[in-house]
PDB file of C-alpha atoms and ligand atoms in Angstrom:
ATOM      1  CA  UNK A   1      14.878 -66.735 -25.024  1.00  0.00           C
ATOM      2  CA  UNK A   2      15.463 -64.090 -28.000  1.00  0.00           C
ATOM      3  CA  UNK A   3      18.834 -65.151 -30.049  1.00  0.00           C
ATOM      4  CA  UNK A   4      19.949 -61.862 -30.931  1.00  0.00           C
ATOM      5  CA  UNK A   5      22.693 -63.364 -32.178  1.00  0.00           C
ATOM      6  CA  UNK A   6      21.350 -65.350 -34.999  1.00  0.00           C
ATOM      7  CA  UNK A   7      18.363 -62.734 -35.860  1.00  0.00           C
ATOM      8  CA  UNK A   8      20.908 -59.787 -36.634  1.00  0.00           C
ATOM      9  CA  UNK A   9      23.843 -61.758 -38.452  1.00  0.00           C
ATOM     10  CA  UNK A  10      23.793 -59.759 -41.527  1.00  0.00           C
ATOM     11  CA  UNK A  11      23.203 -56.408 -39.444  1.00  0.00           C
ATOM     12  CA  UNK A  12      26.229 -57.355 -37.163  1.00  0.00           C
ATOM     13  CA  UNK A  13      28.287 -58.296 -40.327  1.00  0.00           C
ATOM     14  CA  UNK A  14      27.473 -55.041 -41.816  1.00  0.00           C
ATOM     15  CA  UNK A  15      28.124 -52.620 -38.930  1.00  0.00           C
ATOM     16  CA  UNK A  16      31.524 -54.778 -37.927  1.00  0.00           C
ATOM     17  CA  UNK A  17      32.651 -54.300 -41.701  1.00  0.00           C
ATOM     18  CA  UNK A  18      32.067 -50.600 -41.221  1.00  0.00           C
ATOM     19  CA  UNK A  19      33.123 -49.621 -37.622  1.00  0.00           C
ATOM     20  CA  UNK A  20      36.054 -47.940 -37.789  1.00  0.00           C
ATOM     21  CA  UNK A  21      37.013 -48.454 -34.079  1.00  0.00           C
ATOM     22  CA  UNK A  22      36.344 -50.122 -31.249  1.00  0.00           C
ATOM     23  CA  UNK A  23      34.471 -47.272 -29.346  1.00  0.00           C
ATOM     24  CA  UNK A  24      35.430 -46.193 -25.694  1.00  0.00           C
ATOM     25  CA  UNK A  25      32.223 -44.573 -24.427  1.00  0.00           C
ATOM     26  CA  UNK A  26      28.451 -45.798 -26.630  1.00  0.00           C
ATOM     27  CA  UNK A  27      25.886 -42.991 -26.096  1.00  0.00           C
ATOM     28  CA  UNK A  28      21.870 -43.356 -26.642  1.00  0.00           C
ATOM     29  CA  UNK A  29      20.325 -40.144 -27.870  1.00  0.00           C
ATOM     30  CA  UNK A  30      17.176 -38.736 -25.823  1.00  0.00           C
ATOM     31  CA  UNK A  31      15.695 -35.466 -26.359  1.00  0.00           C
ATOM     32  CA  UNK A  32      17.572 -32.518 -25.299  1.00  0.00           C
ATOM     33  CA  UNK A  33      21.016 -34.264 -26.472  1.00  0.00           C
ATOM     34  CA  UNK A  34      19.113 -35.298 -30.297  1.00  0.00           C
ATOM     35  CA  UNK A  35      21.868 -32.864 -31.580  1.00  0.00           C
ATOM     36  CA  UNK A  36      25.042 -33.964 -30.009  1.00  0.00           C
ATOM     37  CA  UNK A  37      26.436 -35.842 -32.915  1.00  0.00           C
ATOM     38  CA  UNK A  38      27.447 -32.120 -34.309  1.00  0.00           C
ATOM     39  CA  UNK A  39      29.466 -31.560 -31.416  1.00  0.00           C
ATOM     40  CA  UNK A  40      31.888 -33.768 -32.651  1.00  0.00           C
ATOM     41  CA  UNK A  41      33.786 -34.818 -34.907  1.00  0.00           C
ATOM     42  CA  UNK A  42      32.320 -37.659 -37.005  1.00  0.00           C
ATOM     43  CA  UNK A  43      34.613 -40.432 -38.556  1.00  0.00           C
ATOM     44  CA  UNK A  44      31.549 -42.247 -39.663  1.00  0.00           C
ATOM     45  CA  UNK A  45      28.166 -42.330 -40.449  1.00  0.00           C
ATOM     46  CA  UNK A  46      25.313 -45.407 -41.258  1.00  0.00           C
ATOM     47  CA  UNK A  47      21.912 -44.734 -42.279  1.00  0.00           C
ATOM     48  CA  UNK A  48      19.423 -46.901 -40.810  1.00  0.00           C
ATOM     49  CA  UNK A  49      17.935 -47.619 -44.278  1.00  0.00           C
ATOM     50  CA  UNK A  50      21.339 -48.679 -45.375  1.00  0.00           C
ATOM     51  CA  UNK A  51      21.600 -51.725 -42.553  1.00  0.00           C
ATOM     52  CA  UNK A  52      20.165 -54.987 -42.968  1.00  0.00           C
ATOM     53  CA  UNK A  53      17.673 -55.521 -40.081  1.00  0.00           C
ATOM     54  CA  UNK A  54      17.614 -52.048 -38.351  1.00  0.00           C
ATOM     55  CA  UNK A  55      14.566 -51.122 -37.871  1.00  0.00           C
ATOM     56  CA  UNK A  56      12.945 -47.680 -39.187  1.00  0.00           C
ATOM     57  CA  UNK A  57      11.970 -44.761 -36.865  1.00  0.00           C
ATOM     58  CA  UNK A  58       8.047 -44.479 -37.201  1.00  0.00           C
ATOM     59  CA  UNK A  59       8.598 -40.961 -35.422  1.00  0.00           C
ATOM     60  CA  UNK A  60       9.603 -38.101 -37.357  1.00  0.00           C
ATOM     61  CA  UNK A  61      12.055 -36.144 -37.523  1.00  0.00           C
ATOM     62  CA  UNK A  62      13.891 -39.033 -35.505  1.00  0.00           C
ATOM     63  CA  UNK A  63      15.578 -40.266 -38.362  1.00  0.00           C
ATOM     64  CA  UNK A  64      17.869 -43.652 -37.334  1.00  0.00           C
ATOM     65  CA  UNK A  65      21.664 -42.634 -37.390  1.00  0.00           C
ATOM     66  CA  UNK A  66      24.776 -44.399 -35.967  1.00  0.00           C
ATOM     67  CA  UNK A  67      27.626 -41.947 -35.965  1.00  0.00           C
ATOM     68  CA  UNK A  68      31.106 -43.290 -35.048  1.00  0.00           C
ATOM     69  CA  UNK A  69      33.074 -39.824 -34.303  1.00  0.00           C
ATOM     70  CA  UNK A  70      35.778 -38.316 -31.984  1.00  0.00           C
ATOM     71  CA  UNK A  71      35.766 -35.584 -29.015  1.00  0.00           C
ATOM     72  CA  UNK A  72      38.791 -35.057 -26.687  1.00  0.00           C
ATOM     73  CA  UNK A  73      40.668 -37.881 -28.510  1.00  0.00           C
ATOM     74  CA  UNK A  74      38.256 -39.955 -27.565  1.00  0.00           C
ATOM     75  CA  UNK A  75      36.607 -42.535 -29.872  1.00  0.00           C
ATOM     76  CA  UNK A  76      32.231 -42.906 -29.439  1.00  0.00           C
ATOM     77  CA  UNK A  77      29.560 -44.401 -30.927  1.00  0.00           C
ATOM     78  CA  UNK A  78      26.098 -42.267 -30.730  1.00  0.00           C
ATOM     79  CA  UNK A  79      22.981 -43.776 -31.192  1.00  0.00           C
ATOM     80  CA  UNK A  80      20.492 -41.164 -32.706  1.00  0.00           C
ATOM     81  CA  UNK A  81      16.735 -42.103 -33.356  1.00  0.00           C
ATOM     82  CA  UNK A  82      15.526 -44.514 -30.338  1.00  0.00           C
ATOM     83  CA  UNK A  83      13.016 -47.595 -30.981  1.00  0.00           C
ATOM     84  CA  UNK A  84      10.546 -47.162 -28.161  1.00  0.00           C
ATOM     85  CA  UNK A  85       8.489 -50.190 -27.061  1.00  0.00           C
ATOM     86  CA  UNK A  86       5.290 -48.348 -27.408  1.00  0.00           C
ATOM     87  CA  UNK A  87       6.074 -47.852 -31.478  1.00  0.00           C
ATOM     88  CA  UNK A  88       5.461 -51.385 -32.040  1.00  0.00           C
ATOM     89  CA  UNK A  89       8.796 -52.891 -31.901  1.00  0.00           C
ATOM     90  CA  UNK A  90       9.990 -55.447 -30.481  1.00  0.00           C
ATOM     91  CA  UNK A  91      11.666 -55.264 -27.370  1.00  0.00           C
ATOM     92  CA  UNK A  92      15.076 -57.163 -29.042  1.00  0.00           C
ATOM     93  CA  UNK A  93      14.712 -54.287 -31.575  1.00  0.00           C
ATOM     94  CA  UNK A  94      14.554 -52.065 -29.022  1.00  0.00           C
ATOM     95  CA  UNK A  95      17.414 -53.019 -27.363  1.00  0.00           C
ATOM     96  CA  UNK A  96      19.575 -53.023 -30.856  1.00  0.00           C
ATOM     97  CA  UNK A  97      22.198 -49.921 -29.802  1.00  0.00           C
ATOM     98  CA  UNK A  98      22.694 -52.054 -26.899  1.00  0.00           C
ATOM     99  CA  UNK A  99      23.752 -55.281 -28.497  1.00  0.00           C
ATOM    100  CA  UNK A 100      25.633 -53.532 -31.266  1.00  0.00           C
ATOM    101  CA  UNK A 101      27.630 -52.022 -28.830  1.00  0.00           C
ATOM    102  CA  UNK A 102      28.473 -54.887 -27.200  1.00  0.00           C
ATOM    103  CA  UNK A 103      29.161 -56.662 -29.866  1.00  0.00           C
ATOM    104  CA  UNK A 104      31.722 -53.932 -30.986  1.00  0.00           C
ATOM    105  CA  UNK A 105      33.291 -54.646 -27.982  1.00  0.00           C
ATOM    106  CA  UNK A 106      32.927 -51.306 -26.108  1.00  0.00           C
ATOM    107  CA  UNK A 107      31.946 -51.866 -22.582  1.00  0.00           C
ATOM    108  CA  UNK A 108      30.642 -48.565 -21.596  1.00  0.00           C
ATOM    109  CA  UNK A 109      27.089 -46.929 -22.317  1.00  0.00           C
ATOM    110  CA  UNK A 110      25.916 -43.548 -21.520  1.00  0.00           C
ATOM    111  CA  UNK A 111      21.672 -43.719 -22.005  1.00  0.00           C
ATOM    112  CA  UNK A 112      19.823 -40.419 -22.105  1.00  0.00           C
ATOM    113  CA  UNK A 113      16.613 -39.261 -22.132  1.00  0.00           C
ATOM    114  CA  UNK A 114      13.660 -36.866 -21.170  1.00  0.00           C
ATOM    115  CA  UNK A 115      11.549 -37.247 -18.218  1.00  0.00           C
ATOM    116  CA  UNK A 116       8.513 -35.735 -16.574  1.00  0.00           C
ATOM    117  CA  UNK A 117       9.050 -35.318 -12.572  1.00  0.00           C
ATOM    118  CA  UNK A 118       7.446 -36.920 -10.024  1.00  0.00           C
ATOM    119  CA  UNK A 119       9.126 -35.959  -7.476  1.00  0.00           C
ATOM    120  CA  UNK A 120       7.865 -32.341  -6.719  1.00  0.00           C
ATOM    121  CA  UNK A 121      11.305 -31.003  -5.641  1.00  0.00           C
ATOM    122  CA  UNK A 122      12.587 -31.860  -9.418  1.00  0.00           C
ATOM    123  CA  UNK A 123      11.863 -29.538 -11.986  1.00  0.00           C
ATOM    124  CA  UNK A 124      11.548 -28.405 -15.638  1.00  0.00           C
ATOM    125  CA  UNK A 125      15.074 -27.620 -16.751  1.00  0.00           C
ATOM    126  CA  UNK A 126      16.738 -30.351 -14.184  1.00  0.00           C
ATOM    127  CA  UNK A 127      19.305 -32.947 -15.231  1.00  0.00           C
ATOM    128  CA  UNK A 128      19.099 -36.342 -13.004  1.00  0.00           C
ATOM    129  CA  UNK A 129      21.596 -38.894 -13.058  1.00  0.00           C
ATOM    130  CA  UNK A 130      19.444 -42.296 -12.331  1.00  0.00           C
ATOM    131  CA  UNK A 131      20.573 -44.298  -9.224  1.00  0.00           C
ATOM    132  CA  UNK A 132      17.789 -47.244 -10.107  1.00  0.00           C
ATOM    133  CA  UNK A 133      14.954 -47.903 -12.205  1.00  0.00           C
ATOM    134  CA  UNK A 134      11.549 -49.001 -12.002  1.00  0.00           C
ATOM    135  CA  UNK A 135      10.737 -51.594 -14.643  1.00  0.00           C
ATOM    136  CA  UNK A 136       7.967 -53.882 -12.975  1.00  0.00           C
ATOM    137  CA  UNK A 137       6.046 -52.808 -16.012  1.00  0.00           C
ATOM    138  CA  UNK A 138       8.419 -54.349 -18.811  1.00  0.00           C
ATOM    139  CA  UNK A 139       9.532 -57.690 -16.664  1.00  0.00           C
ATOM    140  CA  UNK A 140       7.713 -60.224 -18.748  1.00  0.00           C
ATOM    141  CA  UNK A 141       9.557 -58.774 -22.241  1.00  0.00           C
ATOM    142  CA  UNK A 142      12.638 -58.059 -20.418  1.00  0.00           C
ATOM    143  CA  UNK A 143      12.666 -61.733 -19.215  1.00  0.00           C
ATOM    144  CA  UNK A 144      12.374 -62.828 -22.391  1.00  0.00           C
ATOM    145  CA  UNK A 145      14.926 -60.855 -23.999  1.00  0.00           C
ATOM    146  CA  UNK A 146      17.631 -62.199 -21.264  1.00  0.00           C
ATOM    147  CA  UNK A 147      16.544 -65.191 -19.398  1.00  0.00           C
ATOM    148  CA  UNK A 148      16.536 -63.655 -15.759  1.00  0.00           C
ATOM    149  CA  UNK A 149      14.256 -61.411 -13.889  1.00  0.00           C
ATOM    150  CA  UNK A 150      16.723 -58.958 -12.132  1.00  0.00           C
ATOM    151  CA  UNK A 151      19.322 -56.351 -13.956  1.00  0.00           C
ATOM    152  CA  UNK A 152      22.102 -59.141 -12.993  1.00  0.00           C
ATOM    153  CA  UNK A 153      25.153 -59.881 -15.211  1.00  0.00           C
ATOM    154  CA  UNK A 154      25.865 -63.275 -16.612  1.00  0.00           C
ATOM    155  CA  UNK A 155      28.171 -63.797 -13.590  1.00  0.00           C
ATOM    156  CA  UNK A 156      25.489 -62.840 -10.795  1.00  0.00           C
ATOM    157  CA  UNK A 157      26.849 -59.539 -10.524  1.00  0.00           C
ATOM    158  CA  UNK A 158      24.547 -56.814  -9.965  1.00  0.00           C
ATOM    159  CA  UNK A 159      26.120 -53.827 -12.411  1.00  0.00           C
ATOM    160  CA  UNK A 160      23.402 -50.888 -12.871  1.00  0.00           C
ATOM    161  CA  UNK A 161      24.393 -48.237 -12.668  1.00  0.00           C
ATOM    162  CA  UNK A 162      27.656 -48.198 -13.124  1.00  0.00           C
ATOM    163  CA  UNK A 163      29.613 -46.657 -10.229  1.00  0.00           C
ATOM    164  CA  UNK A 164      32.659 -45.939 -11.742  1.00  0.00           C
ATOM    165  CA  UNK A 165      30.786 -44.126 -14.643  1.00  0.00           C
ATOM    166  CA  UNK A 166      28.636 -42.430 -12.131  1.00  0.00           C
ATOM    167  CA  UNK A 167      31.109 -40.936 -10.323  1.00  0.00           C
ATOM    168  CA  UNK A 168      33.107 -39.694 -13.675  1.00  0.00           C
ATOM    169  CA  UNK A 169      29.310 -37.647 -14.255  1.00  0.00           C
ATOM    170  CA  UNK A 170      29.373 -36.042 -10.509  1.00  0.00           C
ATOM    171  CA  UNK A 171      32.951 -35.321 -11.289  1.00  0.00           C
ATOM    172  CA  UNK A 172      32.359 -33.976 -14.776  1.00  0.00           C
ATOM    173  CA  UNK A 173      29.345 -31.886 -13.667  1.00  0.00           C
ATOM    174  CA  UNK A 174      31.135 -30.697 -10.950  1.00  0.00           C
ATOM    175  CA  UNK A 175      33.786 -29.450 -12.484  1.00  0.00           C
ATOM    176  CA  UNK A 176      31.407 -27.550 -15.163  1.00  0.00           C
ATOM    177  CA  UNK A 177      29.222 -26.176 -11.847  1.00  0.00           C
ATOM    178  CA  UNK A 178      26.450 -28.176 -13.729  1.00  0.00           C
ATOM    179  CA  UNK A 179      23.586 -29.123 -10.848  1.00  0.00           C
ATOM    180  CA  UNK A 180      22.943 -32.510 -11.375  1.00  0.00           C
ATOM    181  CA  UNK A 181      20.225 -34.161  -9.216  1.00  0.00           C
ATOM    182  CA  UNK A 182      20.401 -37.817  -8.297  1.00  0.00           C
ATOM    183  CA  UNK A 183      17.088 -40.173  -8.349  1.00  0.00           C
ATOM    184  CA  UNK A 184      15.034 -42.972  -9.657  1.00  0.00           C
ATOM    185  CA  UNK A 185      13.624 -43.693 -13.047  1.00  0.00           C
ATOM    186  CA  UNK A 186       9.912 -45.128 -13.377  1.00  0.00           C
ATOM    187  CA  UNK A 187       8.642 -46.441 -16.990  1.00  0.00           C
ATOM    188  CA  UNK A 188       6.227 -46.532 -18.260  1.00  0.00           C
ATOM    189  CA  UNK A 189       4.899 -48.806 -21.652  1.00  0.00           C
ATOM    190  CA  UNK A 190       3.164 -45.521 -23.040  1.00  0.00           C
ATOM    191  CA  UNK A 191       2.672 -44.083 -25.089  1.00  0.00           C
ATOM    192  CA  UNK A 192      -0.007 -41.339 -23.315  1.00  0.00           C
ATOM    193  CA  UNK A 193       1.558 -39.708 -20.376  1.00  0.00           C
ATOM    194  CA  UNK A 194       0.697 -40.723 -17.046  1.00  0.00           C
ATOM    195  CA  UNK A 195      -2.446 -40.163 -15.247  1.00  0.00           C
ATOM    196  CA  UNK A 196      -2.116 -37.630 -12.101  1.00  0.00           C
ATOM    197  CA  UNK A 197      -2.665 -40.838  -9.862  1.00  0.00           C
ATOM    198  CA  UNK A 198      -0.427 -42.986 -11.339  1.00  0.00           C
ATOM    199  CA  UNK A 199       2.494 -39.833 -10.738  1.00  0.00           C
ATOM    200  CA  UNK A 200       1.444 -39.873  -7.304  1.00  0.00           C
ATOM    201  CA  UNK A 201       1.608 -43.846  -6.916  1.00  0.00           C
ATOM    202  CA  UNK A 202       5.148 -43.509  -8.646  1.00  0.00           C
ATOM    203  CA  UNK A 203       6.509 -40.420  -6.145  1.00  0.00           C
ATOM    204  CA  UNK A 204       5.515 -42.754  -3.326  1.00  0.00           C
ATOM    205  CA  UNK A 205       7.164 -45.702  -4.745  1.00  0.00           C
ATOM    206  CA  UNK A 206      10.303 -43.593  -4.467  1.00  0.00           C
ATOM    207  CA  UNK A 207      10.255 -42.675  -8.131  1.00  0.00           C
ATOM    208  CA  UNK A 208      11.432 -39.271  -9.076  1.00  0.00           C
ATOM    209  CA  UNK A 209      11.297 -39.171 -12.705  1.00  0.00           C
ATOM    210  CA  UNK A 210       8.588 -41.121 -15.046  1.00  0.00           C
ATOM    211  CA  UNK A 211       9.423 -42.095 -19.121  1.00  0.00           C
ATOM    212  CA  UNK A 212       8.446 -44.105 -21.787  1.00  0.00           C
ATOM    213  CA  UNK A 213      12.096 -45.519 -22.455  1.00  0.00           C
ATOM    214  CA  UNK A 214      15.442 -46.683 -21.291  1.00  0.00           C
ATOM    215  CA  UNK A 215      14.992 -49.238 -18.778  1.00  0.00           C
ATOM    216  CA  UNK A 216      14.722 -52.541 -21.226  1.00  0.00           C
ATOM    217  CA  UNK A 217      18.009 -50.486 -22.605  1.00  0.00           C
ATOM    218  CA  UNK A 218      19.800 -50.613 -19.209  1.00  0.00           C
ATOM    219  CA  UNK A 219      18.491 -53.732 -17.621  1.00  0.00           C
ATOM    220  CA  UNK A 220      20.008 -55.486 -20.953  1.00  0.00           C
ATOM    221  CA  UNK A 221      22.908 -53.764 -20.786  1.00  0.00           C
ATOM    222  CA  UNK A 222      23.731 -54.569 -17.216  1.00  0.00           C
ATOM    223  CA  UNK A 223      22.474 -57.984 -18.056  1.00  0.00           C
ATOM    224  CA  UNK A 224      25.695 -57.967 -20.892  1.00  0.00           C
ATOM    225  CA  UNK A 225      28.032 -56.978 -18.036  1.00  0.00           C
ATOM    226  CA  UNK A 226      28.738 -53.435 -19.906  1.00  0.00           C
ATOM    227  CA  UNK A 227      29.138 -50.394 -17.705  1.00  0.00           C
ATOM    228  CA  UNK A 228      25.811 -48.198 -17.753  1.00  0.00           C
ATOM    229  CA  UNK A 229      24.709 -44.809 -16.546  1.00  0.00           C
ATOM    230  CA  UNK A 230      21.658 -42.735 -17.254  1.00  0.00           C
ATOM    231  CA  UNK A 231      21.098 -39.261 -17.059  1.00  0.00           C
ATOM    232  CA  UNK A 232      17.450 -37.611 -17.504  1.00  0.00           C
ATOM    233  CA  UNK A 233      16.913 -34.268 -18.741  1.00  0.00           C
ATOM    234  CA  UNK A 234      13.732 -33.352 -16.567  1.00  0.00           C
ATOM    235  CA  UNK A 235      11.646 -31.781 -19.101  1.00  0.00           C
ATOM    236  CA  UNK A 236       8.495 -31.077 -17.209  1.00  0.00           C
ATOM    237  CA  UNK A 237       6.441 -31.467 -13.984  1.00  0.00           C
ATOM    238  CA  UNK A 238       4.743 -35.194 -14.215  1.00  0.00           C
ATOM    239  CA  UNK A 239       0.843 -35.053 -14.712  1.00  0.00           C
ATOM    240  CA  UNK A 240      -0.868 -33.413 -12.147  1.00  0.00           C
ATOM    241  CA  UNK A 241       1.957 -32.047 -10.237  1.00  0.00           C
ATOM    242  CA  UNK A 242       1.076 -28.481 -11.097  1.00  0.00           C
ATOM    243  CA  UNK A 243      -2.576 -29.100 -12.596  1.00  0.00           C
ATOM    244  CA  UNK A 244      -1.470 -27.432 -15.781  1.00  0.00           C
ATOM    245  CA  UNK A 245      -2.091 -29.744 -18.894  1.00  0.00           C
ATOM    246  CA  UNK A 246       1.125 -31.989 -19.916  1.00  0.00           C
ATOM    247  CA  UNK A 247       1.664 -31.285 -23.750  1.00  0.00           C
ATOM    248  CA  UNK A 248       4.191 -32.811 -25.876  1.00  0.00           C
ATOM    249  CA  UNK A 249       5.533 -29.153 -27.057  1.00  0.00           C
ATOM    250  CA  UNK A 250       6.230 -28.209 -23.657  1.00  0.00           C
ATOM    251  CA  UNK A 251       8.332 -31.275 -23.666  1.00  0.00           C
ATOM    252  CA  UNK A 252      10.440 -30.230 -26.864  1.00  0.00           C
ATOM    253  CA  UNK A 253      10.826 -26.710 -25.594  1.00  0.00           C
ATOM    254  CA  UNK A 254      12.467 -27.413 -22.218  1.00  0.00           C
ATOM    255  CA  UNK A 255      14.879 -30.144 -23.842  1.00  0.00           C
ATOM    256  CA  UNK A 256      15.640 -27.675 -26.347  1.00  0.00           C
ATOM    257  CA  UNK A 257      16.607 -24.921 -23.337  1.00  0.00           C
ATOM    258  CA  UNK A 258      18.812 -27.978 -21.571  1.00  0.00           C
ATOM    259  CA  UNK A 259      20.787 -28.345 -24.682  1.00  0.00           C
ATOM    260  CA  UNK A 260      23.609 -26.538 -24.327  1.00  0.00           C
ATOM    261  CA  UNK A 261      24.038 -27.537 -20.398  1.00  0.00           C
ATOM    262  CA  UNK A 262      23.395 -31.182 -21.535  1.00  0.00           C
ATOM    263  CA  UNK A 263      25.680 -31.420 -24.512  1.00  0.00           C
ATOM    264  CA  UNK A 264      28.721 -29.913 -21.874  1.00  0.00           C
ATOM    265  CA  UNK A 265      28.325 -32.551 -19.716  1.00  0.00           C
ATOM    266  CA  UNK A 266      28.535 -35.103 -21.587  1.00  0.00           C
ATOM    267  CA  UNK A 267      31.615 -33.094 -23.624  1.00  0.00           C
ATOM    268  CA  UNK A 268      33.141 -33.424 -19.891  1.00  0.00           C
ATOM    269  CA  UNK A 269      32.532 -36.919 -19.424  1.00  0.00           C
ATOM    270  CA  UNK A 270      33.933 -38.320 -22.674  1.00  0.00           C
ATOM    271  CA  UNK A 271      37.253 -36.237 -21.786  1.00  0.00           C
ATOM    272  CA  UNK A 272      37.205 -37.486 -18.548  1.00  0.00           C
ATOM    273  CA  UNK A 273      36.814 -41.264 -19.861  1.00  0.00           C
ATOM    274  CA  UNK A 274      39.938 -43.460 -19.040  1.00  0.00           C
ATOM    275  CA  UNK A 275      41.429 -40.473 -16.762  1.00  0.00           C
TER     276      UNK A 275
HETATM  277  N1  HPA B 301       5.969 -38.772 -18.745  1.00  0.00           N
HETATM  278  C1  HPA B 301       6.484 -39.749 -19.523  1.00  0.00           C
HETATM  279  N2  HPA B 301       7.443 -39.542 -20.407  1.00  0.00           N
HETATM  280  C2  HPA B 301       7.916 -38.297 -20.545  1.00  0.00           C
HETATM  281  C3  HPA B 301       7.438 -37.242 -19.754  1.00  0.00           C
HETATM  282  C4  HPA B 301       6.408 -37.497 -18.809  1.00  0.00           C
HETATM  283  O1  HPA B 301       5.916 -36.616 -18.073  1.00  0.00           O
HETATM  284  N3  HPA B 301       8.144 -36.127 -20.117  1.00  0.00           N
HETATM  285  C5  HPA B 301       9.015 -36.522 -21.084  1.00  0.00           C
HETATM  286  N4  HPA B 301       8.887 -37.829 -21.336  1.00  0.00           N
END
């Protein structure tokens, strides 16, 4: 088992010497929210050159950020820049935002991301809040990383997702007449997008969403007994669904449309936090 604890002492030493709060509400950056940290009002910034052990963003213009900033009164930490598995990291480097904010002793994380349907009914333009994943494809890592095979806290607990956070999202979208669909998250390692078969194989698994990220992130966050929600920005039909080509612009596009809708909601749920 992965000692996070003794790998990252000088990262953890760093970011506790600089963390000007203890945040309420952590949030993980996915397309279609990459711009949120301007909706509010930052306290503090870190570079990820500037901390000792964070790993560097291979992709561009995903440059590694941690801002620590306020919205509503409410104190965050946003994670900008994701580590995906397919990259080449490691999945404990992977799971860093995680573990840093545990360790900062916030107990709530909000993960986002983009998505490719696979459920037909979904489409481009959708936000889905996840109600379970599909992670058979990361179990070996992910059992590594934590010990146990199942998204269990230390005390047996099963805690993804979050019910009490969910239900502050249906509130929060409800109350800005945002549609949000409900539905379950399929990874996969990546990094090409899936073939039209293996979108069929995950629709009748019960999977209505398929991504290269986020479910190491929850599992080990569950697994840390801290309160975690997703929420997918659908940003296109999965392979094959419509027989048009999957592109990666098409991808940036639609998140880019979602924006605004996306950046609300989650203005909504940090008001609503501790309400
Ligand atoms: N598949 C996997 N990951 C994705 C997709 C997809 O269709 N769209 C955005 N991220």
């Amino acid at each position: 088992m992965v000692n996070l604890n003794a790998k990252y002492q000088d990262l953890l030493r760093y970011i506790e010497n600089k963390a000007p709060f203890i945040p309420e509400l952590s949030i993980i950056l996915g397309s279609g929210l990459g711009n949120f940290a301007e909706r509010i009002t930052i306290v503090a910034e870190l570079n990820s050159g500037e901390i000792p052990g964070y790993p560097l963003s291979t992709v561009e213009g995903h440059s590694g950020k941690i801002y620590f900033g306020e919205y509503s009164g409410k104190k965050i930490i946003i994670f900008k820049g994701r580590f995906h598995f397919y990259e080449g990291y490691t999945l404990s480097q992977c799971v860093l935002p995680v573990f840093i904010t545990y360790k900062l002793g916030c107990r709530k994380l909000l993960i986002t991301n983009a998505a490719g349907s696979s459920n037909p009914g979904y489409k481009p333009g959708d936000l889905m809040l996840v109600s379970s994943v599909n992670g058979i494809n990361i179990k070996k890592e992910l059992t590594e990383l934590t010990g146990l095979a199942s998204p269990e806290g230390k005390d047996g607990m099963l805690r993804f997702p979050s019910p009490e956070l969910n239900s502050l999202i249906r509130k929060a979208a409800d109350d800005e007449s945002i549609s949000l669909r409900e539905g379950v998250y399929w990874y996969n390692k990546g990094p090409s997008y899936e073939t039209p078969a293996e979108v069929r194989m995950a629709n009748i698994f019960g999977a209505d969403a398929v991504g290269m990220s986020t479910v190491h992130e929850a599992i080990y966050s569950a697994y840390l007994g801290i309160n975690t929600s997703i929420i997918s920005c659908i940003t296109n039909y999965g392979s094959g669904i419509t027989g048009q080509k999957l592109n990666h612009e098409e991808v940036i596009e639609t998140a880019a449309l979602i924006s605004t809708r996306f950046e609300n909601l989650v203005k909504k749920i940090i008001s609503g936090l501790g309400s």
